[in-house]
């Protein structure tokens, strides 16, 4: 079963303490609605996405910087260093990395050769060297991504471009199914998007 790691930067939010506690008691991030109705950031098409929330800690992986990995939820938050530490603990059969703003500094959908010089996360590069690693992205520049990763010394077992209205979980399940032959195996899925992390097919 895959773990999901939410890579994200947080910002302070203001909310009535009673509303906050009631939301946490329901197992829901109390700041979801605040974020979805904020005028300071663009609205997502199709409405706001549910935040990854751990009922065991009563904390949200998007909004709380002190979020700790939860084995029961199979959910963690952190940077490349945190992913490397988790992989050292779990010894996963496979690791699945998003490309834009996760493995690479590129913006969503852009070629890694556009918009100036881009880099790769050094710890995630180490993860790819130690464990079978697949890049699962919605960035359509597949050939450029392969060349870019090769130039930066990132070893991957495969790369898959997930089309719109399709789930990254389909590719993850196919890879794990071929590995496990019906026996559950450990995997780690890393993405900066709450929507991808909270895909019901993943969790």
Backbone as CSV, one residue per row, in Angstrom:
resi,resn,N_x,N_y,N_z,CA_x,CA_y,CA_z,C_x,C_y,C_z
1,UNK,0.839,-1.192,0.000,0.000,0.000,0.000,0.876,1.243,0.000
2,UNK,0.538,2.241,-0.829,1.393,3.419,-0.905,1.194,4.387,0.256
3,UNK,2.282,4.978,0.704,2.224,6.153,1.565,2.121,7.363,0.655
4,UNK,1.486,8.429,1.136,1.419,9.681,0.388,2.135,10.758,1.184
5,UNK,3.017,11.483,0.542,3.779,12.538,1.197,3.419,13.865,0.563
6,UNK,2.890,14.768,1.349,2.474,16.079,0.861,3.630,17.066,1.040
7,UNK,4.233,17.532,-0.061,5.316,18.521,-0.013,4.699,19.898,-0.199
8,UNK,4.783,20.741,0.810,4.045,22.003,0.754,4.650,23.018,1.705
9,UNK,4.451,24.310,1.393,4.784,25.381,2.323,3.503,25.924,2.928
10,UNK,3.523,26.269,4.204,2.313,26.712,4.887,2.271,28.221,5.080
11,UNK,1.124,28.727,5.518,0.992,30.135,5.860,-0.040,30.267,6.968
12,UNK,0.072,31.300,7.826,-0.855,31.420,8.953,-2.282,31.711,8.509
13,UNK,-3.259,31.175,9.252,-4.672,31.370,8.966,-5.389,31.824,10.236
14,UNK,-6.474,32.579,10.072,-7.281,33.028,11.192,-8.657,32.387,11.104
15,UNK,-9.121,31.810,12.233,-10.404,31.128,12.248,-10.903,31.088,13.685
16,UNK,-12.206,31.212,13.862,-12.830,31.094,15.181,-12.411,29.783,15.838
17,UNK,-11.954,29.829,17.099,-11.425,28.627,17.760,-12.486,27.547,17.881
18,UNK,-13.757,27.937,18.071,-14.817,26.938,18.209,-15.068,26.229,16.878
19,UNK,-15.098,27.006,15.792,-15.268,26.402,14.465,-14.093,25.475,14.146
20,UNK,-12.905,25.908,14.563,-11.720,25.089,14.320,-11.818,23.758,15.040
21,UNK,-12.188,23.779,16.311,-12.275,22.539,17.083,-13.383,21.621,16.569
22,UNK,-14.499,22.212,16.153,-15.602,21.404,15.614,-15.192,20.705,14.326
23,UNK,-14.458,21.411,13.471,-13.991,20.814,12.218,-13.015,19.672,12.496
24,UNK,-12.082,19.883,13.424,-11.119,18.827,13.754,-11.824,17.596,14.321
25,UNK,-12.870,17.826,15.113,-13.627,16.711,15.684,-14.339,15.905,14.601
26,UNK,-14.669,16.563,13.474,-15.305,15.871,12.341,-14.272,15.170,11.468
27,UNK,-12.985,15.350,11.785,-11.939,14.759,10.962,-11.700,15.540,9.690
28,UNK,-11.850,16.869,9.776,-11.716,17.728,8.597,-10.786,18.884,8.910
29,UNK,-9.991,19.307,7.941,-9.137,20.473,8.121,-10.007,21.714,8.336
30,UNK,-9.803,22.443,9.423,-10.647,23.611,9.688,-10.398,24.773,8.736
31,UNK,-9.302,24.720,7.968,-8.948,25.842,7.103,-9.310,25.611,5.648
32,UNK,-9.910,24.467,5.327,-10.282,24.181,3.941,-11.157,25.273,3.348
33,UNK,-12.218,25.626,4.080,-13.162,26.603,3.557,-12.530,27.985,3.471
34,UNK,-11.664,28.309,4.447,-10.980,29.601,4.420,-10.130,29.712,3.166
35,UNK,-9.392,28.638,2.855,-8.531,28.645,1.678,-9.330,28.672,0.383
36,UNK,-10.429,27.916,0.359,-11.204,27.811,-0.881,-11.943,29.094,-1.213
37,UNK,-12.238,29.936,-0.178,-12.963,31.182,-0.415,-12.050,32.396,-0.398
38,UNK,-10.736,32.168,-0.221,-9.788,33.282,-0.162,-9.747,34.023,-1.493
39,UNK,-9.709,35.355,-1.425,-9.618,36.165,-2.644,-8.162,36.382,-3.041
40,UNK,-7.232,35.893,-2.211,-5.816,36.131,-2.491,-5.201,35.062,-3.372
41,UNK,-5.970,34.027,-3.695,-5.440,32.992,-4.563,-6.515,32.558,-5.550
42,UNK,-6.149,32.099,-6.733,-7.151,31.736,-7.748,-7.966,30.532,-7.335
43,UNK,-9.226,30.520,-7.775,-10.092,29.379,-7.507,-9.697,28.214,-8.398
44,UNK,-9.770,27.001,-7.877,-9.526,25.811,-8.686,-10.798,25.454,-9.438
45,UNK,-10.647,25.023,-10.646,-11.808,24.561,-11.399,-12.362,23.315,-10.736
46,UNK,-13.690,23.248,-10.642,-14.313,22.083,-10.035,-14.409,22.177,-8.525
47,UNK,-14.052,23.363,-7.933,-14.178,23.529,-6.500,-12.912,23.190,-5.754
48,UNK,-12.956,23.414,-4.437,-11.781,23.178,-3.608,-11.580,21.693,-3.374
49,UNK,-10.323,21.313,-3.159,-10.006,19.923,-2.894,-9.862,19.696,-1.401
50,UNK,-10.252,18.530,-0.944,-10.148,18.183,0.463,-8.696,18.113,0.882
51,UNK,-8.399,18.671,2.029,-7.038,18.633,2.542,-6.752,17.284,3.206
52,UNK,-5.526,16.780,3.075,-5.165,15.536,3.759,-5.115,15.771,5.265
53,UNK,-6.007,15.130,6.005,-6.162,15.368,7.445,-5.984,14.069,8.211
54,UNK,-5.159,14.107,9.242,-4.920,12.943,10.091,-5.788,13.035,11.338
55,UNK,-6.729,12.122,11.495,-7.608,12.140,12.666,-6.883,11.712,13.931
56,UNK,-5.777,11.019,13.800,-5.035,10.546,14.972,-4.267,11.682,15.642
57,UNK,-3.788,12.645,14.822,-3.120,13.822,15.371,-4.056,15.017,15.482
58,UNK,-5.162,14.969,14.708,-6.038,16.128,14.635,-5.386,17.263,13.869
59,UNK,-4.533,16.904,12.875,-3.778,17.915,12.142,-3.894,17.702,10.633
60,UNK,-3.733,18.814,9.908,-3.792,18.808,8.449,-2.380,18.841,7.885
61,UNK,-2.116,18.019,6.881,-0.788,17.962,6.282,-0.486,19.176,5.411
62,UNK,-1.516,19.951,5.047,-1.294,21.159,4.250,-0.971,22.349,5.149
63,UNK,-1.729,22.497,6.227,-1.697,23.729,7.016,-0.793,23.688,8.239
64,UNK,-0.391,22.510,8.678,0.368,22.386,9.924,1.797,21.952,9.635
65,UNK,2.739,22.838,9.896,4.143,22.543,9.642,4.680,21.432,10.523
66,UNK,4.093,21.265,11.719,4.573,20.251,12.665,3.879,18.902,12.466
67,UNK,3.322,18.690,11.273,2.638,17.426,10.985,3.643,16.280,11.033
68,UNK,3.322,15.219,11.791,4.207,14.061,11.915,3.698,12.924,11.035
69,UNK,4.591,12.099,10.505,4.142,10.942,9.718,3.208,10.055,10.528
70,UNK,2.125,9.597,9.920,1.165,8.723,10.586,1.090,7.397,9.837
71,UNK,1.473,6.327,10.519,1.479,5.007,9.893,0.064,4.519,9.629
72,UNK,-0.900,4.916,10.476,-2.272,4.466,10.284,-2.925,5.130,9.072
73,UNK,-2.640,6.429,8.884,-3.171,7.148,7.722,-2.304,6.942,6.478
74,UNK,-1.064,6.449,6.692,-0.068,6.339,5.628,0.133,7.696,4.960
75,UNK,0.324,8.708,5.805,0.408,10.084,5.327,1.556,10.808,6.021
76,UNK,2.301,11.588,5.251,3.395,12.381,5.810,3.508,13.688,5.048
77,UNK,4.212,14.620,5.643,4.474,15.920,5.017,5.961,16.212,5.168
78,UNK,6.559,16.797,4.132,7.961,17.153,4.276,8.627,17.438,2.951
79,UNK,9.909,17.772,3.048,10.712,18.043,1.862,11.429,16.769,1.429
80,UNK,12.386,16.920,0.506,13.103,15.751,0.016,13.829,15.001,1.109
81,UNK,14.352,15.725,2.085,15.052,15.085,3.203,14.107,14.196,4.005
82,UNK,12.870,14.675,4.203,11.878,13.889,4.934,11.480,12.642,4.143
83,UNK,11.385,12.781,2.825,11.052,11.631,1.984,12.157,10.586,2.056
84,UNK,13.397,11.042,2.000,14.534,10.123,2.093,14.532,9.382,3.426
85,UNK,14.250,10.094,4.514,14.201,9.468,5.838,13.079,8.443,5.917
86,UNK,11.920,8.773,5.345,10.793,7.842,5.359,11.120,6.588,4.553
87,UNK,11.768,6.765,3.417,12.134,5.617,2.587,13.165,4.732,3.295
88,UNK,14.074,5.344,4.023,15.053,4.559,4.781,14.359,3.710,5.840
89,UNK,13.255,4.233,6.355,12.485,3.502,7.367,11.631,2.400,6.747
90,UNK,10.954,2.717,5.639,9.986,1.791,5.050,10.600,0.778,4.087
91,UNK,11.747,1.124,3.481,12.356,0.283,2.443,11.320,-0.086,1.378
92,UNK,10.753,0.915,0.696,9.663,0.662,-0.255,10.105,-0.137,-1.475
93,UNK,9.163,-0.884,-2.022,9.416,-1.604,-3.270,9.461,-0.655,-4.451
94,UNK,8.794,0.488,-4.308,8.777,1.490,-5.378,8.475,2.856,-4.796
95,UNK,8.997,3.891,-5.462,8.719,5.280,-5.106,8.165,5.972,-6.346
96,UNK,7.114,6.763,-6.155,6.474,7.478,-7.263,6.574,8.975,-6.979
97,UNK,7.253,9.700,-7.857,7.502,11.126,-7.658,6.786,11.967,-8.702
98,UNK,6.110,13.004,-8.246,5.635,14.043,-9.146,6.855,14.777,-9.690
99,UNK,6.720,15.428,-10.829,7.859,16.142,-11.418,7.868,17.624,-11.049
100,UNK,6.878,18.386,-11.539,6.861,19.832,-11.324,6.718,20.186,-9.843
101,UNK,7.626,21.043,-9.360,7.586,21.573,-7.993,7.723,20.472,-6.934
102,UNK,8.191,19.303,-7.357,8.464,18.223,-6.413,9.878,17.712,-6.669
103,UNK,10.044,16.914,-7.706,11.387,16.469,-8.077,12.170,17.608,-8.722
104,UNK,11.458,18.429,-9.492,12.093,19.530,-10.226,11.542,20.877,-9.764
105,UNK,12.301,21.932,-10.019,11.853,23.288,-9.668,10.946,23.883,-10.741
106,UNK,10.627,23.126,-11.784,9.795,23.638,-12.868,8.374,23.926,-12.414
107,UNK,7.740,24.847,-13.104,6.332,25.131,-12.843,5.459,24.115,-13.558
108,UNK,4.234,24.030,-13.109,3.320,23.034,-13.641,3.121,23.187,-15.145
109,UNK,3.412,22.101,-15.874,3.143,22.055,-17.302,4.231,22.580,-18.202
110,UNK,5.278,23.193,-17.631,6.326,23.792,-18.462,7.443,22.795,-18.762
111,UNK,8.097,22.996,-19.886,9.285,22.212,-20.195,10.384,22.589,-19.215
112,UNK,11.184,21.625,-18.766,12.291,21.957,-17.856,13.357,22.833,-18.506
113,UNK,13.269,23.011,-19.827,14.229,23.863,-20.530,13.670,25.257,-20.788
114,UNK,12.471,25.537,-20.280,11.836,26.841,-20.464,11.886,27.643,-19.161
115,UNK,11.915,28.959,-19.285,11.826,29.813,-18.107,13.082,29.885,-17.269
116,UNK,14.243,29.733,-17.869,15.485,29.829,-17.113,15.979,28.484,-16.625
117,UNK,17.072,28.523,-15.860,17.688,27.284,-15.368,16.855,26.676,-14.243
118,UNK,16.682,25.368,-14.308,15.943,24.650,-13.266,16.842,23.594,-12.632
119,UNK,16.441,23.155,-11.449,17.245,22.187,-10.698,16.375,21.016,-10.263
120,UNK,17.023,19.978,-9.727,16.296,18.867,-9.139,16.591,18.844,-7.641
121,UNK,15.676,18.285,-6.879,15.866,18.150,-5.439,16.938,17.091,-5.183
122,UNK,17.994,17.463,-4.492,19.132,16.549,-4.325,18.772,15.316,-3.497
123,UNK,17.925,15.488,-2.471,17.539,14.329,-1.657,16.643,13.367,-2.437
124,UNK,15.755,13.912,-3.268,14.918,13.040,-4.088,15.745,12.344,-5.166
125,UNK,16.796,13.008,-5.617,17.718,12.331,-6.527,18.382,11.147,-5.819
126,UNK,18.714,11.323,-4.541,19.283,10.221,-3.759,18.269,9.090,-3.593
127,UNK,17.006,9.459,-3.372,15.944,8.447,-3.259,15.885,7.609,-4.538
128,UNK,15.941,8.288,-5.683,15.869,7.589,-6.969,17.061,6.668,-7.188
129,UNK,18.190,7.004,-6.580,19.377,6.160,-6.721,19.298,4.916,-5.836
130,UNK,18.495,4.997,-4.772,18.445,3.913,-3.791,17.257,2.966,-3.968
131,UNK,16.170,3.468,-4.558,14.939,2.681,-4.671,14.385,2.773,-6.096
132,UNK,13.689,1.737,-6.559,13.049,1.824,-7.883,12.075,3.008,-7.914
133,UNK,12.356,3.975,-8.756,11.614,5.236,-8.726,10.972,5.537,-10.075
134,UNK,9.708,5.911,-10.013,8.930,6.241,-11.207,8.472,7.696,-11.096
135,UNK,8.592,8.438,-12.182,8.061,9.794,-12.233,6.650,9.727,-12.802
136,UNK,5.686,10.273,-12.041,4.285,10.292,-12.465,3.866,11.752,-12.531
137,UNK,3.661,12.256,-13.722,3.453,13.689,-13.899,2.287,13.973,-14.837
138,UNK,1.762,15.191,-14.754,0.767,15.663,-15.713,1.412,16.605,-16.731
139,UNK,2.710,16.784,-16.616,3.467,17.597,-17.572,3.666,16.793,-18.858
140,UNK,3.228,17.338,-19.963,3.218,16.591,-21.231,4.565,16.562,-21.948
141,UNK,5.565,17.279,-21.442,6.860,17.359,-22.124,7.728,16.156,-21.757
142,UNK,7.275,14.974,-22.137,7.923,13.737,-21.706,9.376,13.640,-22.161
143,UNK,9.644,13.919,-23.426,11.006,13.799,-23.948,11.954,14.767,-23.243
144,UNK,11.497,16.008,-23.024,12.322,17.001,-22.336,12.593,16.573,-20.892
145,UNK,11.588,16.012,-20.245,11.750,15.580,-18.854,12.775,14.451,-18.772
146,UNK,12.690,13.508,-19.681,13.656,12.398,-19.675,15.088,12.915,-19.871
147,UNK,15.262,13.835,-20.814,16.591,14.394,-21.071,17.093,15.184,-19.869
148,UNK,16.218,15.972,-19.294,16.563,16.804,-18.135,16.999,15.941,-16.951
149,UNK,16.256,14.887,-16.671,16.604,14.005,-15.555,17.929,13.294,-15.805
150,UNK,18.156,12.858,-17.043,19.419,12.200,-17.373,20.594,13.161,-17.194
151,UNK,20.404,14.415,-17.610,21.463,15.418,-17.476,21.795,15.709,-16.017
152,UNK,20.788,15.565,-15.137,20.981,15.855,-13.715,21.253,14.601,-12.892
153,UNK,21.505,13.497,-13.574,21.894,12.285,-12.869,20.803,11.620,-12.063
154,UNK,19.544,11.805,-12.475,18.422,11.178,-11.765,18.084,9.858,-12.451
155,UNK,18.262,8.767,-11.731,17.991,7.439,-12.285,16.541,7.063,-12.012
156,UNK,15.794,6.764,-13.061,14.384,6.393,-12.878,14.097,5.048,-13.529
157,UNK,13.130,4.348,-12.950,12.696,3.066,-13.507,11.658,3.264,-14.596
158,UNK,11.016,4.429,-14.597,10.005,4.708,-15.608,9.430,6.098,-15.447
159,UNK,8.754,6.566,-16.488,8.113,7.880,-16.467,6.741,7.739,-17.112
160,UNK,5.734,8.276,-16.452,4.366,8.182,-16.981,3.712,9.555,-16.956
161,UNK,3.124,9.936,-18.089,2.362,11.183,-18.166,0.884,10.843,-17.993
162,UNK,0.299,11.345,-16.917,-1.115,11.091,-16.628,-1.968,12.164,-17.296
163,UNK,-2.917,11.737,-18.092,-3.772,12.668,-18.834,-4.825,13.295,-17.915
164,UNK,-5.410,14.392,-18.384,-6.493,15.043,-17.646,-7.651,14.069,-17.442
165,UNK,-8.303,14.195,-16.311,-9.461,13.381,-15.918,-9.082,11.929,-15.635
166,UNK,-7.780,11.640,-15.597,-7.320,10.314,-15.204,-6.556,10.437,-13.890
167,UNK,-6.468,9.325,-13.164,-5.818,9.329,-11.858,-4.392,8.794,-11.955
168,UNK,-3.486,9.417,-11.222,-2.122,8.898,-11.134,-2.123,7.513,-10.477
169,UNK,-3.147,7.249,-9.692,-3.242,5.965,-8.994,-3.347,4.789,-9.964
170,UNK,-3.866,5.024,-11.159,-3.988,3.932,-12.135,-2.606,3.382,-12.498
171,UNK,-1.660,4.293,-12.748,-0.304,3.863,-13.079,0.370,3.228,-11.860
172,UNK,0.192,3.836,-10.702,0.788,3.299,-9.471,0.295,1.882,-9.217
173,UNK,-1.006,1.681,-9.338,-1.584,0.350,-9.096,-1.058,-0.668,-10.103
174,UNK,-0.890,-0.251,-11.353,-0.400,-1.167,-12.382,1.030,-1.605,-12.081
175,UNK,1.869,-0.657,-11.668,3.262,-0.989,-11.344,3.327,-1.908,-10.131
176,UNK,2.603,-1.563,-9.081,2.639,-2.366,-7.854,2.024,-3.745,-8.073
177,UNK,0.983,-3.793,-8.907,0.365,-5.084,-9.203,1.325,-6.019,-9.907
178,UNK,2.150,-5.468,-10.789,3.131,-6.290,-11.484,4.259,-6.743,-10.589
179,UNK,4.528,-5.973,-9.532,5.597,-6.331,-8.598,5.173,-7.374,-7.580
180,UNK,3.963,-7.178,-7.037,3.564,-7.931,-5.843,2.945,-9.291,-6.127
181,UNK,2.399,-9.475,-7.337,1.716,-10.724,-7.686,0.654,-11.077,-6.635
182,UNK,-0.127,-10.070,-6.260,-1.219,-10.289,-5.311,-0.852,-10.089,-3.866
183,UNK,0.440,-9.933,-3.560,0.881,-9.718,-2.182,1.118,-8.219,-1.977
184,UNK,0.502,-7.593,-0.941,0.693,-6.160,-0.721,2.167,-5.802,-0.552
185,UNK,2.584,-4.698,-1.174,3.970,-4.246,-1.031,3.979,-2.775,-0.636
186,UNK,5.087,-2.345,-0.061,5.217,-0.982,0.435,5.654,-0.046,-0.684
187,UNK,5.029,1.131,-0.759,5.391,2.118,-1.762,5.222,3.510,-1.179
188,UNK,5.869,4.499,-1.798,5.767,5.886,-1.367,5.407,6.739,-2.586
189,UNK,4.380,7.576,-2.441,3.936,8.487,-3.494,4.153,9.917,-3.003
190,UNK,4.899,10.719,-3.751,5.261,12.073,-3.326,4.720,13.086,-4.324
191,UNK,3.938,14.055,-3.831,3.339,15.057,-4.708,3.100,16.338,-3.928
192,UNK,3.226,17.489,-4.595,2.985,18.767,-3.920,1.510,19.154,-3.946
193,UNK,0.676,18.385,-4.631,-0.739,18.714,-4.788,-1.607,17.955,-3.793
194,UNK,-2.414,18.696,-3.025,-3.343,18.066,-2.091,-4.352,17.203,-2.831
195,UNK,-4.761,17.646,-4.026,-5.745,16.886,-4.798,-5.198,15.519,-5.188
196,UNK,-3.916,15.465,-5.570,-3.318,14.187,-5.961,-3.140,13.282,-4.747
197,UNK,-2.685,13.866,-3.651,-2.459,13.087,-2.426,-3.765,12.511,-1.886
198,UNK,-4.861,13.287,-1.996,-6.138,12.856,-1.442,-7.018,12.137,-2.462
199,UNK,-6.490,11.810,-3.600,-7.238,11.006,-4.572,-7.705,9.732,-3.877
200,UNK,-8.989,9.459,-3.923,-9.538,8.302,-3.212,-8.950,6.992,-3.710
201,UNK,-8.473,6.969,-4.954,-7.861,5.762,-5.481,-6.470,5.530,-4.893
202,UNK,-5.859,6.601,-4.354,-4.555,6.480,-3.717,-4.702,6.083,-2.270
203,UNK,-5.541,6.834,-1.524,-5.688,6.607,-0.085,-6.732,5.548,0.227
